[in-house]
Amino acid sequence: SSSSSSSSSSSSAVRVFTYSTVLLDPNQTSWEELDKLTTCRQLPYPSDRVGSAKIIRSDELDLLVNINGWCDTAANDLLFARLAGIQLSFMGYPGSMGSSTWTDVLVTDAIASPVEYQLHYTEKLLLLPFTYYLNDFQRVVPAVGSWTWSCPTVPSRLEHELPVESFVYVCFSRAEKIDKELFVTWMKVLRRTRGSVLWLLKDVKGRNQGETFISSHFRSRAEEMGVDSSRLIFTDSIDWKRHVERGFLADLFLDTLSYNAHSTGANVLWAGVPLLTWPRIKMASRVAASMNRAARAPMYTVRTLQEYEELAVKLCQAKRRSARMRDMVFSSRSSAPLFQTVEMTAALVRGYRIQREVLLSTGRHFHSIPSSHNMTRV
């Protein structure tokens, strides 16, 4: 809901500002953290666009980071006023902003935005090591990272109405990410894997705690394709930390393909659950592959839809092999680059400094790759 920016008056002194285009709530924890770490500015947007631009310009920024992109509460029209020497897009929108006149640099990585697809971007690319998808699970959900298989605090399948002995496929992505081709593939997987179940979220936009349009539609489509609809298990939304924790109960996350699981993918990887994905061309469909690499789990990234189906089936049928592979993901969470927040943030800061130094030296923007020193190599 906000845009972030940073400014440095010298190579050693750094000032950081946060600009919000929505009303800040001083009672929220997120606001308290922002206020502690940055100078927070409430913008009078959209009622006073000129005034909002003047507030940002008065801070004399070197870099302005847009974390909304084309998503809700975006304020992209402010960027036309060129409010900083370098205007970047990061995190909120996984793709090109479509104009180099008001977005100079996109923060991404070499898996999400490989060299051969650079023609699809109007921005120069700041390619972070391993993955651009920074997170702080080590801080906000530390207990999950310290779990062992026998830890008494882990949730139980009975608690979440899951069959104890079944192989549990899961997809906690929003229903609009699930297209027909993918759903048909999932039903093929269920038909080929006796006793397995698919764990899904109910329509989170609805208020009905019982059957929803989504669950009813998916169940009827499953029956039409020869799958007992009781094998689709729909669960309610719960608070975020418990949601991350319950992901541990699944055996394999089945990714959505046109638009991957991004924050949801990071949730399940932190819970130690493998993420099966097939990257395509656009950035939004390649983020899960990027996170897999950074989680030391590239073996769960496949090259075709047929490979996606086959691996999903084999991991259910070969349970010992599946358990060994999952244990690799589970046991390496805390040391994997994906969850090395301090080191990943340091790489991002190096990237910002490189962009600033290059602009000061040449007057132009260039692709850049900040180093990954002090990080564990994949």
mmCIF file of N, CA and C in Angstrom, residues 89-219:
data_model
loop_
_atom_site.group_PDB
_atom_site.id
_atom_site.type_symbol
_atom_site.label_atom_id
_atom_site.label_comp_id
_atom_site.label_asym_id
_atom_site.label_seq_id
_atom_site.Cartn_x
_atom_site.Cartn_y
_atom_site.Cartn_z
ATOM 1 N N SER A 89 11.372 -0.234 -9.601
ATOM 2 C CA SER A 89 10.211 -1.049 -9.272
ATOM 3 C C SER A 89 10.699 -2.300 -8.557
ATOM 4 N N PHE A 90 10.027 -2.669 -7.456
ATOM 5 C CA PHE A 90 10.513 -3.794 -6.649
ATOM 6 C C PHE A 90 9.361 -4.447 -5.880
ATOM 7 N N MET A 91 9.268 -5.751 -5.962
ATOM 8 C CA MET A 91 8.422 -6.630 -5.147
ATOM 9 C C MET A 91 6.932 -6.598 -5.473
ATOM 10 N N GLY A 92 6.293 -5.441 -5.420
ATOM 11 C CA GLY A 92 4.832 -5.403 -5.502
ATOM 12 C C GLY A 92 4.269 -5.910 -6.808
ATOM 13 N N TYR A 93 4.959 -5.634 -7.919
ATOM 14 C CA TYR A 93 4.451 -6.015 -9.237
ATOM 15 C C TYR A 93 5.516 -6.823 -9.969
ATOM 16 N N PRO A 94 5.288 -8.116 -10.226
ATOM 17 C CA PRO A 94 6.303 -8.981 -10.843
ATOM 18 C C PRO A 94 6.310 -8.887 -12.362
ATOM 19 N N GLY A 95 6.830 -7.780 -12.877
ATOM 20 C CA GLY A 95 6.897 -7.604 -14.313
ATOM 21 C C GLY A 95 7.334 -6.197 -14.665
ATOM 22 N N SER A 96 7.469 -5.953 -15.956
ATOM 23 C CA SER A 96 7.882 -4.631 -16.413
ATOM 24 C C SER A 96 6.763 -3.622 -16.220
ATOM 25 N N MET A 97 7.125 -2.396 -15.865
ATOM 26 C CA MET A 97 6.148 -1.324 -15.742
ATOM 27 C C MET A 97 5.741 -0.781 -17.109
ATOM 28 N N GLY A 98 6.544 -1.084 -18.138
ATOM 29 C CA GLY A 98 6.147 -0.747 -19.501
ATOM 30 C C GLY A 98 6.603 0.602 -20.012
ATOM 31 N N SER A 99 7.413 1.323 -19.242
ATOM 32 C CA SER A 99 7.894 2.624 -19.719
ATOM 33 C C SER A 99 9.226 2.965 -19.066
ATOM 34 N N SER A 100 10.237 3.180 -19.883
ATOM 35 C CA SER A 100 11.554 3.556 -19.363
ATOM 36 C C SER A 100 11.635 5.036 -19.031
ATOM 37 N N THR A 101 10.598 5.792 -19.378
ATOM 38 C CA THR A 101 10.640 7.237 -19.091
ATOM 39 C C THR A 101 10.373 7.538 -17.618
ATOM 40 N N TRP A 102 9.693 6.628 -16.917
ATOM 41 C CA TRP A 102 9.414 6.891 -15.511
ATOM 42 C C TRP A 102 9.724 5.730 -14.579
ATOM 43 N N THR A 103 10.214 4.612 -15.111
ATOM 44 C CA THR A 103 10.776 3.535 -14.290
ATOM 45 C C THR A 103 12.087 3.111 -14.930
ATOM 46 N N ASP A 104 13.167 3.386 -14.240
ATOM 47 C CA ASP A 104 14.496 3.167 -14.816
ATOM 48 C C ASP A 104 14.997 1.744 -14.610
ATOM 49 N N VAL A 105 14.700 1.178 -13.437
ATOM 50 C CA VAL A 105 15.324 -0.087 -13.038
ATOM 51 C C VAL A 105 14.269 -0.998 -12.406
ATOM 52 N N LEU A 106 14.327 -2.282 -12.742
ATOM 53 C CA LEU A 106 13.497 -3.300 -12.097
ATOM 54 C C LEU A 106 14.404 -4.195 -11.263
ATOM 55 N N VAL A 107 14.065 -4.379 -9.998
ATOM 56 C CA VAL A 107 14.816 -5.287 -9.126
ATOM 57 C C VAL A 107 14.269 -6.691 -9.324
ATOM 58 N N THR A 108 15.113 -7.614 -9.773
ATOM 59 C CA THR A 108 14.677 -8.972 -10.078
ATOM 60 C C THR A 108 15.869 -9.910 -9.893
ATOM 61 N N ASP A 109 15.874 -11.053 -10.561
ATOM 62 C CA ASP A 109 17.015 -11.962 -10.507
ATOM 63 C C ASP A 109 17.109 -12.707 -11.833
ATOM 64 N N ALA A 110 18.170 -13.475 -12.006
ATOM 65 C CA ALA A 110 18.456 -14.083 -13.302
ATOM 66 C C ALA A 110 17.563 -15.273 -13.632
ATOM 67 N N ILE A 111 16.831 -15.804 -12.655
ATOM 68 C CA ILE A 111 15.872 -16.867 -12.938
ATOM 69 C C ILE A 111 14.516 -16.261 -13.283
ATOM 70 N N ALA A 112 14.076 -15.311 -12.483
ATOM 71 C CA ALA A 112 12.790 -14.651 -12.750
ATOM 72 C C ALA A 112 12.830 -13.853 -14.046
ATOM 73 N N SER A 113 13.992 -13.271 -14.358
ATOM 74 C CA SER A 113 14.146 -12.442 -15.561
ATOM 75 C C SER A 113 15.451 -12.808 -16.268
ATOM 76 N N PRO A 114 15.501 -13.946 -16.942
ATOM 77 C CA PRO A 114 16.740 -14.387 -17.589
ATOM 78 C C PRO A 114 17.142 -13.495 -18.757
ATOM 79 N N VAL A 115 18.400 -13.593 -19.116
ATOM 80 C CA VAL A 115 18.970 -12.736 -20.163
ATOM 81 C C VAL A 115 18.181 -12.832 -21.468
ATOM 82 N N GLU A 116 17.761 -14.037 -21.831
ATOM 83 C CA GLU A 116 17.092 -14.212 -23.121
ATOM 84 C C GLU A 116 15.723 -13.547 -23.184
ATOM 85 N N TYR A 117 15.184 -13.127 -22.037
ATOM 86 C CA TYR A 117 13.876 -12.474 -22.028
ATOM 87 C C TYR A 117 13.964 -10.977 -21.729
ATOM 88 N N GLN A 118 15.158 -10.416 -21.773
ATOM 89 C CA GLN A 118 15.308 -9.004 -21.434
ATOM 90 C C GLN A 118 14.588 -8.077 -22.421
ATOM 91 N N LEU A 119 14.325 -8.565 -23.618
ATOM 92 C CA LEU A 119 13.611 -7.740 -24.596
ATOM 93 C C LEU A 119 12.181 -7.446 -24.145
ATOM 94 N N HIS A 120 11.674 -8.187 -23.157
ATOM 95 C CA HIS A 120 10.312 -7.962 -22.670
ATOM 96 C C HIS A 120 10.254 -6.880 -21.580
ATOM 97 N N TYR A 121 11.399 -6.299 -21.237
ATOM 98 C CA TYR A 121 11.449 -5.302 -20.163
ATOM 99 C C TYR A 121 11.886 -3.953 -20.720
ATOM 100 N N THR A 122 11.204 -2.908 -20.296
ATOM 101 C CA THR A 122 11.620 -1.559 -20.680
ATOM 102 C C THR A 122 12.678 -1.018 -19.727
ATOM 103 N N GLU A 123 12.799 -1.633 -18.545
ATOM 104 C CA GLU A 123 13.758 -1.169 -17.536
ATOM 105 C C GLU A 123 15.111 -1.863 -17.680
ATOM 106 N N LYS A 124 16.130 -1.259 -17.079
ATOM 107 C CA LYS A 124 17.372 -1.967 -16.838
ATOM 108 C C LYS A 124 17.137 -2.882 -15.636
ATOM 109 N N LEU A 125 17.838 -4.004 -15.598
ATOM 110 C CA LEU A 125 17.585 -5.005 -14.565
ATOM 111 C C LEU A 125 18.680 -5.004 -13.510
ATOM 112 N N LEU A 126 18.256 -4.919 -12.259
ATOM 113 C CA LEU A 126 19.161 -5.100 -11.121
ATOM 114 C C LEU A 126 18.947 -6.534 -10.653
ATOM 115 N N LEU A 127 19.897 -7.412 -10.981
ATOM 116 C CA LEU A 127 19.745 -8.848 -10.763
ATOM 117 C C LEU A 127 20.366 -9.248 -9.426
ATOM 118 N N LEU A 128 19.526 -9.510 -8.450
ATOM 119 C CA LEU A 128 20.015 -9.935 -7.141
ATOM 120 C C LEU A 128 20.503 -11.378 -7.198
ATOM 121 N N PRO A 129 21.452 -11.752 -6.352
ATOM 122 C CA PRO A 129 21.914 -13.142 -6.315
ATOM 123 C C PRO A 129 20.816 -14.063 -5.791
ATOM 124 N N PHE A 130 20.725 -15.253 -6.367
ATOM 125 C CA PHE A 130 19.793 -16.302 -5.945
ATOM 126 C C PHE A 130 18.336 -15.958 -6.241
ATOM 127 N N THR A 131 17.756 -14.952 -5.583
ATOM 128 C CA THR A 131 16.362 -14.588 -5.800
ATOM 129 C C THR A 131 16.132 -13.149 -5.375
ATOM 130 N N TYR A 132 15.155 -12.505 -6.015
ATOM 131 C CA TYR A 132 14.816 -11.132 -5.612
ATOM 132 C C TYR A 132 13.787 -11.131 -4.488
ATOM 133 N N TYR A 133 13.239 -12.339 -4.160
ATOM 134 C CA TYR A 133 12.092 -12.385 -3.253
ATOM 135 C C TYR A 133 12.555 -12.366 -1.793
ATOM 136 N N LEU A 134 12.889 -11.181 -1.321
ATOM 137 C CA LEU A 134 13.350 -11.020 0.066
ATOM 138 C C LEU A 134 12.200 -11.246 1.041
ATOM 139 N N ASN A 135 12.523 -11.805 2.195
ATOM 140 C CA ASN A 135 11.524 -12.068 3.228
ATOM 141 C C ASN A 135 12.217 -12.062 4.584
ATOM 142 N N ASP A 136 11.433 -12.068 5.648
ATOM 143 C CA ASP A 136 12.028 -12.098 6.991
ATOM 144 C C ASP A 136 11.352 -13.138 7.883
ATOM 145 N N PHE A 137 11.161 -14.341 7.333
ATOM 146 C CA PHE A 137 10.567 -15.425 8.114
ATOM 147 C C PHE A 137 11.393 -15.761 9.351
ATOM 148 N N GLN A 138 12.716 -15.635 9.242
ATOM 149 C CA GLN A 138 13.574 -15.950 10.393
ATOM 150 C C GLN A 138 13.197 -15.094 11.593
ATOM 151 N N ARG A 139 12.667 -13.902 11.334
ATOM 152 C CA ARG A 139 12.317 -12.995 12.433
ATOM 153 C C ARG A 139 10.868 -13.136 12.864
ATOM 154 N N VAL A 140 9.953 -13.217 11.894
ATOM 155 C CA VAL A 140 8.529 -13.157 12.243
ATOM 156 C C VAL A 140 7.913 -14.520 12.570
ATOM 157 N N VAL A 141 8.475 -15.611 12.020
ATOM 158 C CA VAL A 141 7.985 -16.952 12.371
ATOM 159 C C VAL A 141 9.187 -17.847 12.680
ATOM 160 N N PRO A 142 10.001 -17.482 13.669
ATOM 161 C CA PRO A 142 11.250 -18.223 13.915
ATOM 162 C C PRO A 142 11.031 -19.660 14.358
ATOM 163 N N ALA A 143 9.925 -19.926 15.053
ATOM 164 C CA ALA A 143 9.701 -21.266 15.586
ATOM 165 C C ALA A 143 9.642 -22.316 14.492
ATOM 166 N N VAL A 144 9.031 -21.964 13.361
ATOM 167 C CA VAL A 144 8.894 -22.924 12.269
ATOM 168 C C VAL A 144 10.269 -23.356 11.767
ATOM 169 N N GLY A 145 11.199 -22.440 11.723
ATOM 170 C CA GLY A 145 12.539 -22.756 11.242
ATOM 171 C C GLY A 145 13.308 -23.687 12.149
ATOM 172 N N SER A 146 12.901 -23.794 13.406
ATOM 173 C CA SER A 146 13.611 -24.658 14.352
ATOM 174 C C SER A 146 12.909 -25.989 14.571
ATOM 175 N N TRP A 147 11.789 -26.224 13.881
ATOM 176 C CA TRP A 147 11.069 -27.481 14.045
ATOM 177 C C TRP A 147 11.903 -28.673 13.593
ATOM 178 N N THR A 148 11.676 -29.813 14.235
ATOM 179 C CA THR A 148 12.171 -31.103 13.764
ATOM 180 C C THR A 148 10.942 -31.967 13.493
ATOM 181 N N TRP A 149 11.165 -33.132 12.880
ATOM 182 C CA TRP A 149 10.026 -33.987 12.546
ATOM 183 C C TRP A 149 9.263 -34.421 13.800
ATOM 184 N N SER A 150 9.964 -34.527 14.922
ATOM 185 C CA SER A 150 9.315 -35.004 16.153
ATOM 186 C C SER A 150 8.967 -33.872 17.115
ATOM 187 N N CYS A 151 9.083 -32.641 16.669
ATOM 188 C CA CYS A 151 8.833 -31.498 17.544
ATOM 189 C C CYS A 151 7.382 -31.530 18.039
ATOM 190 N N PRO A 152 7.149 -31.411 19.350
ATOM 191 C CA PRO A 152 5.779 -31.522 19.888
ATOM 192 C C PRO A 152 4.876 -30.349 19.529
ATOM 193 N N THR A 153 5.451 -29.239 19.050
ATOM 194 C CA THR A 153 4.624 -28.060 18.759
ATOM 195 C C THR A 153 4.114 -28.021 17.328
ATOM 196 N N VAL A 154 4.501 -28.986 16.484
ATOM 197 C CA VAL A 154 4.036 -28.967 15.097
ATOM 198 C C VAL A 154 2.548 -29.297 15.064
ATOM 199 N N PRO A 155 1.808 -28.716 14.114
ATOM 200 C CA PRO A 155 0.370 -29.011 14.022
ATOM 201 C C PRO A 155 0.135 -30.457 13.590
ATOM 202 N N SER A 156 -1.063 -30.939 13.814
ATOM 203 C CA SER A 156 -1.413 -32.310 13.428
ATOM 204 C C SER A 156 -2.413 -32.293 12.287
ATOM 205 N N ARG A 157 -2.406 -33.360 11.512
ATOM 206 C CA ARG A 157 -3.362 -33.459 10.409
ATOM 207 C C ARG A 157 -4.795 -33.579 10.926
ATOM 208 N N LEU A 158 -4.982 -34.290 12.021
ATOM 209 C CA LEU A 158 -6.324 -34.427 12.570
ATOM 210 C C LEU A 158 -6.896 -33.064 12.946
ATOM 211 N N GLU A 159 -6.037 -32.213 13.457
ATOM 212 C CA GLU A 159 -6.437 -30.865 13.851
ATOM 213 C C GLU A 159 -6.998 -30.082 12.669
ATOM 214 N N HIS A 160 -6.500 -30.400 11.463
ATOM 215 C CA HIS A 160 -6.928 -29.670 10.255
ATOM 216 C C HIS A 160 -7.745 -30.551 9.320
ATOM 217 N N GLU A 161 -8.295 -31.633 9.847
ATOM 218 C CA GLU A 161 -9.218 -32.510 9.114
ATOM 219 C C GLU A 161 -8.599 -33.071 7.840
ATOM 220 N N LEU A 162 -7.336 -33.476 7.953
ATOM 221 C CA LEU A 162 -6.639 -34.111 6.839
ATOM 222 C C LEU A 162 -6.436 -35.585 7.149
ATOM 223 N N PRO A 163 -6.537 -36.464 6.141
ATOM 224 C CA PRO A 163 -6.292 -37.893 6.376
ATOM 225 C C PRO A 163 -4.833 -38.133 6.783
ATOM 226 N N VAL A 164 -4.652 -38.879 7.854
ATOM 227 C CA VAL A 164 -3.317 -39.024 8.458
ATOM 228 C C VAL A 164 -2.347 -39.737 7.527
ATOM 229 N N GLU A 165 -2.781 -40.765 6.836
ATOM 230 C CA GLU A 165 -1.877 -41.604 6.046
ATOM 231 C C GLU A 165 -1.808 -41.212 4.572
ATOM 232 N N SER A 166 -2.623 -40.302 4.135
ATOM 233 C CA SER A 166 -2.659 -39.960 2.705
ATOM 234 C C SER A 166 -1.498 -39.066 2.298
ATOM 235 N N PHE A 167 -1.179 -39.100 1.004
ATOM 236 C CA PHE A 167 -0.250 -38.132 0.430
ATOM 237 C C PHE A 167 -1.057 -36.866 0.166
ATOM 238 N N VAL A 168 -0.628 -35.750 0.743
ATOM 239 C CA VAL A 168 -1.394 -34.514 0.670
ATOM 240 C C VAL A 168 -0.732 -33.532 -0.301
ATOM 241 N N TYR A 169 -1.391 -33.294 -1.417
ATOM 242 C CA TYR A 169 -1.008 -32.203 -2.304
ATOM 243 C C TYR A 169 -1.689 -30.937 -1.783
ATOM 244 N N VAL A 170 -1.040 -29.807 -1.924
ATOM 245 C CA VAL A 170 -1.632 -28.570 -1.438
ATOM 246 C C VAL A 170 -1.431 -27.453 -2.447
ATOM 247 N N CYS A 171 -2.399 -26.562 -2.536
ATOM 248 C CA CYS A 171 -2.241 -25.296 -3.248
ATOM 249 C C CYS A 171 -3.066 -24.263 -2.500
ATOM 250 N N PHE A 172 -2.382 -23.355 -1.814
ATOM 251 C CA PHE A 172 -3.050 -22.305 -1.065
ATOM 252 C C PHE A 172 -3.108 -20.991 -1.840
ATOM 253 N N SER A 173 -2.916 -21.071 -3.149
ATOM 254 C CA SER A 173 -3.012 -19.865 -3.977
ATOM 255 C C SER A 173 -4.477 -19.503 -4.192
ATOM 256 N N ARG A 174 -4.712 -18.241 -4.545
ATOM 257 C CA ARG A 174 -6.075 -17.774 -4.791
ATOM 258 C C ARG A 174 -6.673 -18.498 -6.004
ATOM 259 N N ALA A 175 -7.977 -18.655 -5.980
ATOM 260 C CA ALA A 175 -8.653 -19.443 -7.010
ATOM 261 C C ALA A 175 -8.485 -18.865 -8.412
ATOM 262 N N GLU A 176 -8.375 -17.527 -8.523
ATOM 263 C CA GLU A 176 -8.254 -16.939 -9.857
ATOM 264 C C GLU A 176 -6.941 -17.290 -10.544
ATOM 265 N N LYS A 177 -5.988 -17.855 -9.813
ATOM 266 C CA LYS A 177 -4.722 -18.294 -10.419
ATOM 267 C C LYS A 177 -4.837 -19.701 -11.020
ATOM 268 N N ILE A 178 -5.926 -20.392 -10.721
ATOM 269 C CA ILE A 178 -6.079 -21.789 -11.146
ATOM 270 C C ILE A 178 -6.859 -21.823 -12.459
ATOM 271 N N ASP A 179 -6.163 -22.058 -13.561
ATOM 272 C CA ASP A 179 -6.850 -22.087 -14.856
ATOM 273 C C ASP A 179 -7.291 -23.517 -15.199
ATOM 274 N N LYS A 180 -8.049 -23.627 -16.273
ATOM 275 C CA LYS A 180 -8.638 -24.918 -16.633
ATOM 276 C C LYS A 180 -7.568 -25.967 -16.900
ATOM 277 N N GLU A 181 -6.546 -25.610 -17.675
ATOM 278 C CA GLU A 181 -5.492 -26.559 -18.029
ATOM 279 C C GLU A 181 -4.812 -27.115 -16.787
ATOM 280 N N LEU A 182 -4.552 -26.252 -15.817
ATOM 281 C CA LEU A 182 -3.897 -26.690 -14.593
ATOM 282 C C LEU A 182 -4.811 -27.599 -13.779
ATOM 283 N N PHE A 183 -6.079 -27.227 -13.649
ATOM 284 C CA PHE A 183 -7.009 -28.039 -12.859
ATOM 285 C C PHE A 183 -7.161 -29.427 -13.472
ATOM 286 N N VAL A 184 -7.226 -29.502 -14.790
ATOM 287 C CA VAL A 184 -7.302 -30.805 -15.468
ATOM 288 C C VAL A 184 -6.066 -31.633 -15.133
ATOM 289 N N THR A 185 -4.897 -31.000 -15.117
ATOM 290 C CA THR A 185 -3.662 -31.713 -14.777
ATOM 291 C C THR A 185 -3.718 -32.230 -13.345
ATOM 292 N N TRP A 186 -4.216 -31.412 -12.430
ATOM 293 C CA TRP A 186 -4.342 -31.853 -11.040
ATOM 294 C C TRP A 186 -5.254 -33.077 -10.937
ATOM 295 N N MET A 187 -6.352 -33.081 -11.673
ATOM 296 C CA MET A 187 -7.269 -34.217 -11.615
ATOM 297 C C MET A 187 -6.618 -35.471 -12.205
ATOM 298 N N LYS A 188 -5.796 -35.310 -13.233
ATOM 299 C CA LYS A 188 -5.046 -36.454 -13.765
ATOM 300 C C LYS A 188 -4.129 -37.028 -12.693
ATOM 301 N N VAL A 189 -3.476 -36.145 -11.940
ATOM 302 C CA VAL A 189 -2.586 -36.581 -10.863
ATOM 303 C C VAL A 189 -3.369 -37.366 -9.814
ATOM 304 N N LEU A 190 -4.527 -36.857 -9.404
ATOM 305 C CA LEU A 190 -5.326 -37.547 -8.392
ATOM 306 C C LEU A 190 -5.821 -38.896 -8.890
ATOM 307 N N ARG A 191 -6.198 -38.970 -10.166
ATOM 308 C CA ARG A 191 -6.664 -40.256 -10.718
ATOM 309 C C ARG A 191 -5.551 -41.298 -10.693
ATOM 310 N N ARG A 192 -4.305 -40.843 -10.841
ATOM 311 C CA ARG A 192 -3.170 -41.783 -10.918
ATOM 312 C C ARG A 192 -2.554 -42.091 -9.553
ATOM 313 N N THR A 193 -3.002 -41.443 -8.507
ATOM 314 C CA THR A 193 -2.407 -41.629 -7.170
ATOM 315 C C THR A 193 -3.496 -41.979 -6.168
ATOM 316 N N ARG A 194 -3.675 -43.264 -5.954
ATOM 317 C CA ARG A 194 -4.756 -43.746 -5.095
ATOM 318 C C ARG A 194 -4.610 -43.214 -3.666
ATOM 319 N N GLY A 195 -5.721 -42.695 -3.141
ATOM 320 C CA GLY A 195 -5.751 -42.263 -1.751
ATOM 321 C C GLY A 195 -5.217 -40.870 -1.488
ATOM 322 N N SER A 196 -4.639 -40.228 -2.500
ATOM 323 C CA SER A 196 -4.103 -38.881 -2.294
ATOM 324 C C SER A 196 -5.240 -37.863 -2.217
ATOM 325 N N VAL A 197 -4.959 -36.700 -1.637
ATOM 326 C CA VAL A 197 -5.958 -35.630 -1.544
ATOM 327 C C VAL A 197 -5.320 -34.318 -1.968
ATOM 328 N N LEU A 198 -6.182 -33.379 -2.326
ATOM 329 C CA LEU A 198 -5.732 -32.042 -2.719
ATOM 330 C C LEU A 198 -6.323 -31.040 -1.739
ATOM 331 N N TRP A 199 -5.455 -30.294 -1.061
ATOM 332 C CA TRP A 199 -5.836 -29.357 0.005
ATOM 333 C C TRP A 199 -5.853 -27.949 -0.583
ATOM 334 N N LEU A 200 -7.009 -27.300 -0.536
ATOM 335 C CA LEU A 200 -7.197 -25.994 -1.162
ATOM 336 C C LEU A 200 -7.811 -24.998 -0.183
ATOM 337 N N LEU A 201 -7.658 -23.724 -0.502
ATOM 338 C CA LEU A 201 -8.317 -22.676 0.266
ATOM 339 C C LEU A 201 -9.738 -22.468 -0.248
ATOM 340 N N LYS A 202 -10.639 -22.175 0.678
ATOM 341 C CA LYS A 202 -11.955 -21.721 0.257
ATOM 342 C C LYS A 202 -11.815 -20.346 -0.390
ATOM 343 N N ASP A 203 -12.876 -19.905 -1.028
ATOM 344 C CA ASP A 203 -12.883 -18.585 -1.659
ATOM 345 C C ASP A 203 -12.695 -17.524 -0.581
ATOM 346 N N VAL A 204 -11.463 -16.993 -0.465
ATOM 347 C CA VAL A 204 -11.150 -16.080 0.634
ATOM 348 C C VAL A 204 -11.862 -14.745 0.495
ATOM 349 N N LYS A 205 -12.397 -14.463 -0.695
ATOM 350 C CA LYS A 205 -13.097 -13.193 -0.870
ATOM 351 C C LYS A 205 -14.551 -13.287 -0.404
ATOM 352 N N GLY A 206 -15.041 -14.509 -0.214
ATOM 353 C CA GLY A 206 -16.402 -14.680 0.249
ATOM 354 C C GLY A 206 -16.488 -14.665 1.761
ATOM 355 N N ARG A 207 -17.691 -14.530 2.273
ATOM 356 C CA ARG A 207 -17.905 -14.510 3.717
ATOM 357 C C ARG A 207 -18.545 -15.798 4.214
ATOM 358 N N ASN A 208 -18.952 -16.649 3.287
ATOM 359 C CA ASN A 208 -19.633 -17.875 3.664
ATOM 360 C C ASN A 208 -18.630 -18.891 4.192
ATOM 361 N N GLN A 209 -18.830 -19.350 5.422
ATOM 362 C CA GLN A 209 -17.910 -20.315 6.007
ATOM 363 C C GLN A 209 -18.204 -21.737 5.543
ATOM 364 N N GLY A 210 -19.329 -21.945 4.830
ATOM 365 C CA GLY A 210 -19.648 -23.265 4.316
ATOM 366 C C GLY A 210 -19.216 -23.400 2.869
ATOM 367 N N GLU A 211 -20.081 -23.991 2.067
ATOM 368 C CA GLU A 211 -19.777 -24.167 0.645
ATOM 369 C C GLU A 211 -19.769 -22.804 -0.054
ATOM 370 N N THR A 212 -18.807 -22.592 -0.943
ATOM 371 C CA THR A 212 -18.719 -21.354 -1.709
ATOM 372 C C THR A 212 -18.848 -21.694 -3.191
ATOM 373 N N PHE A 213 -18.941 -20.688 -4.017
ATOM 374 C CA PHE A 213 -19.018 -20.931 -5.458
ATOM 375 C C PHE A 213 -17.790 -21.701 -5.931
ATOM 376 N N ILE A 214 -16.612 -21.293 -5.446
ATOM 377 C CA ILE A 214 -15.369 -21.932 -5.895
ATOM 378 C C ILE A 214 -15.337 -23.398 -5.493
ATOM 379 N N SER A 215 -15.593 -23.685 -4.222
ATOM 380 C CA SER A 215 -15.520 -25.076 -3.775
ATOM 381 C C SER A 215 -16.583 -25.928 -4.467
ATOM 382 N N SER A 216 -17.767 -25.378 -4.642
ATOM 383 C CA SER A 216 -18.831 -26.122 -5.320
ATOM 384 C C SER A 216 -18.464 -26.396 -6.770
ATOM 385 N N HIS A 217 -17.924 -25.394 -7.447
ATOM 386 C CA HIS A 217 -17.547 -25.558 -8.857
ATOM 387 C C HIS A 217 -16.414 -26.568 -9.005
ATOM 388 N N PHE A 218 -15.398 -26.460 -8.170
ATOM 389 C CA PHE A 218 -14.272 -27.390 -8.256
ATOM 390 C C PHE A 218 -14.717 -28.825 -7.968
ATOM 391 N N ARG A 219 -15.602 -28.993 -7.001
ATOM 392 C CA ARG A 219 -16.074 -30.344 -6.680
ATOM 393 C C ARG A 219 -16.846 -30.948 -7.859
#
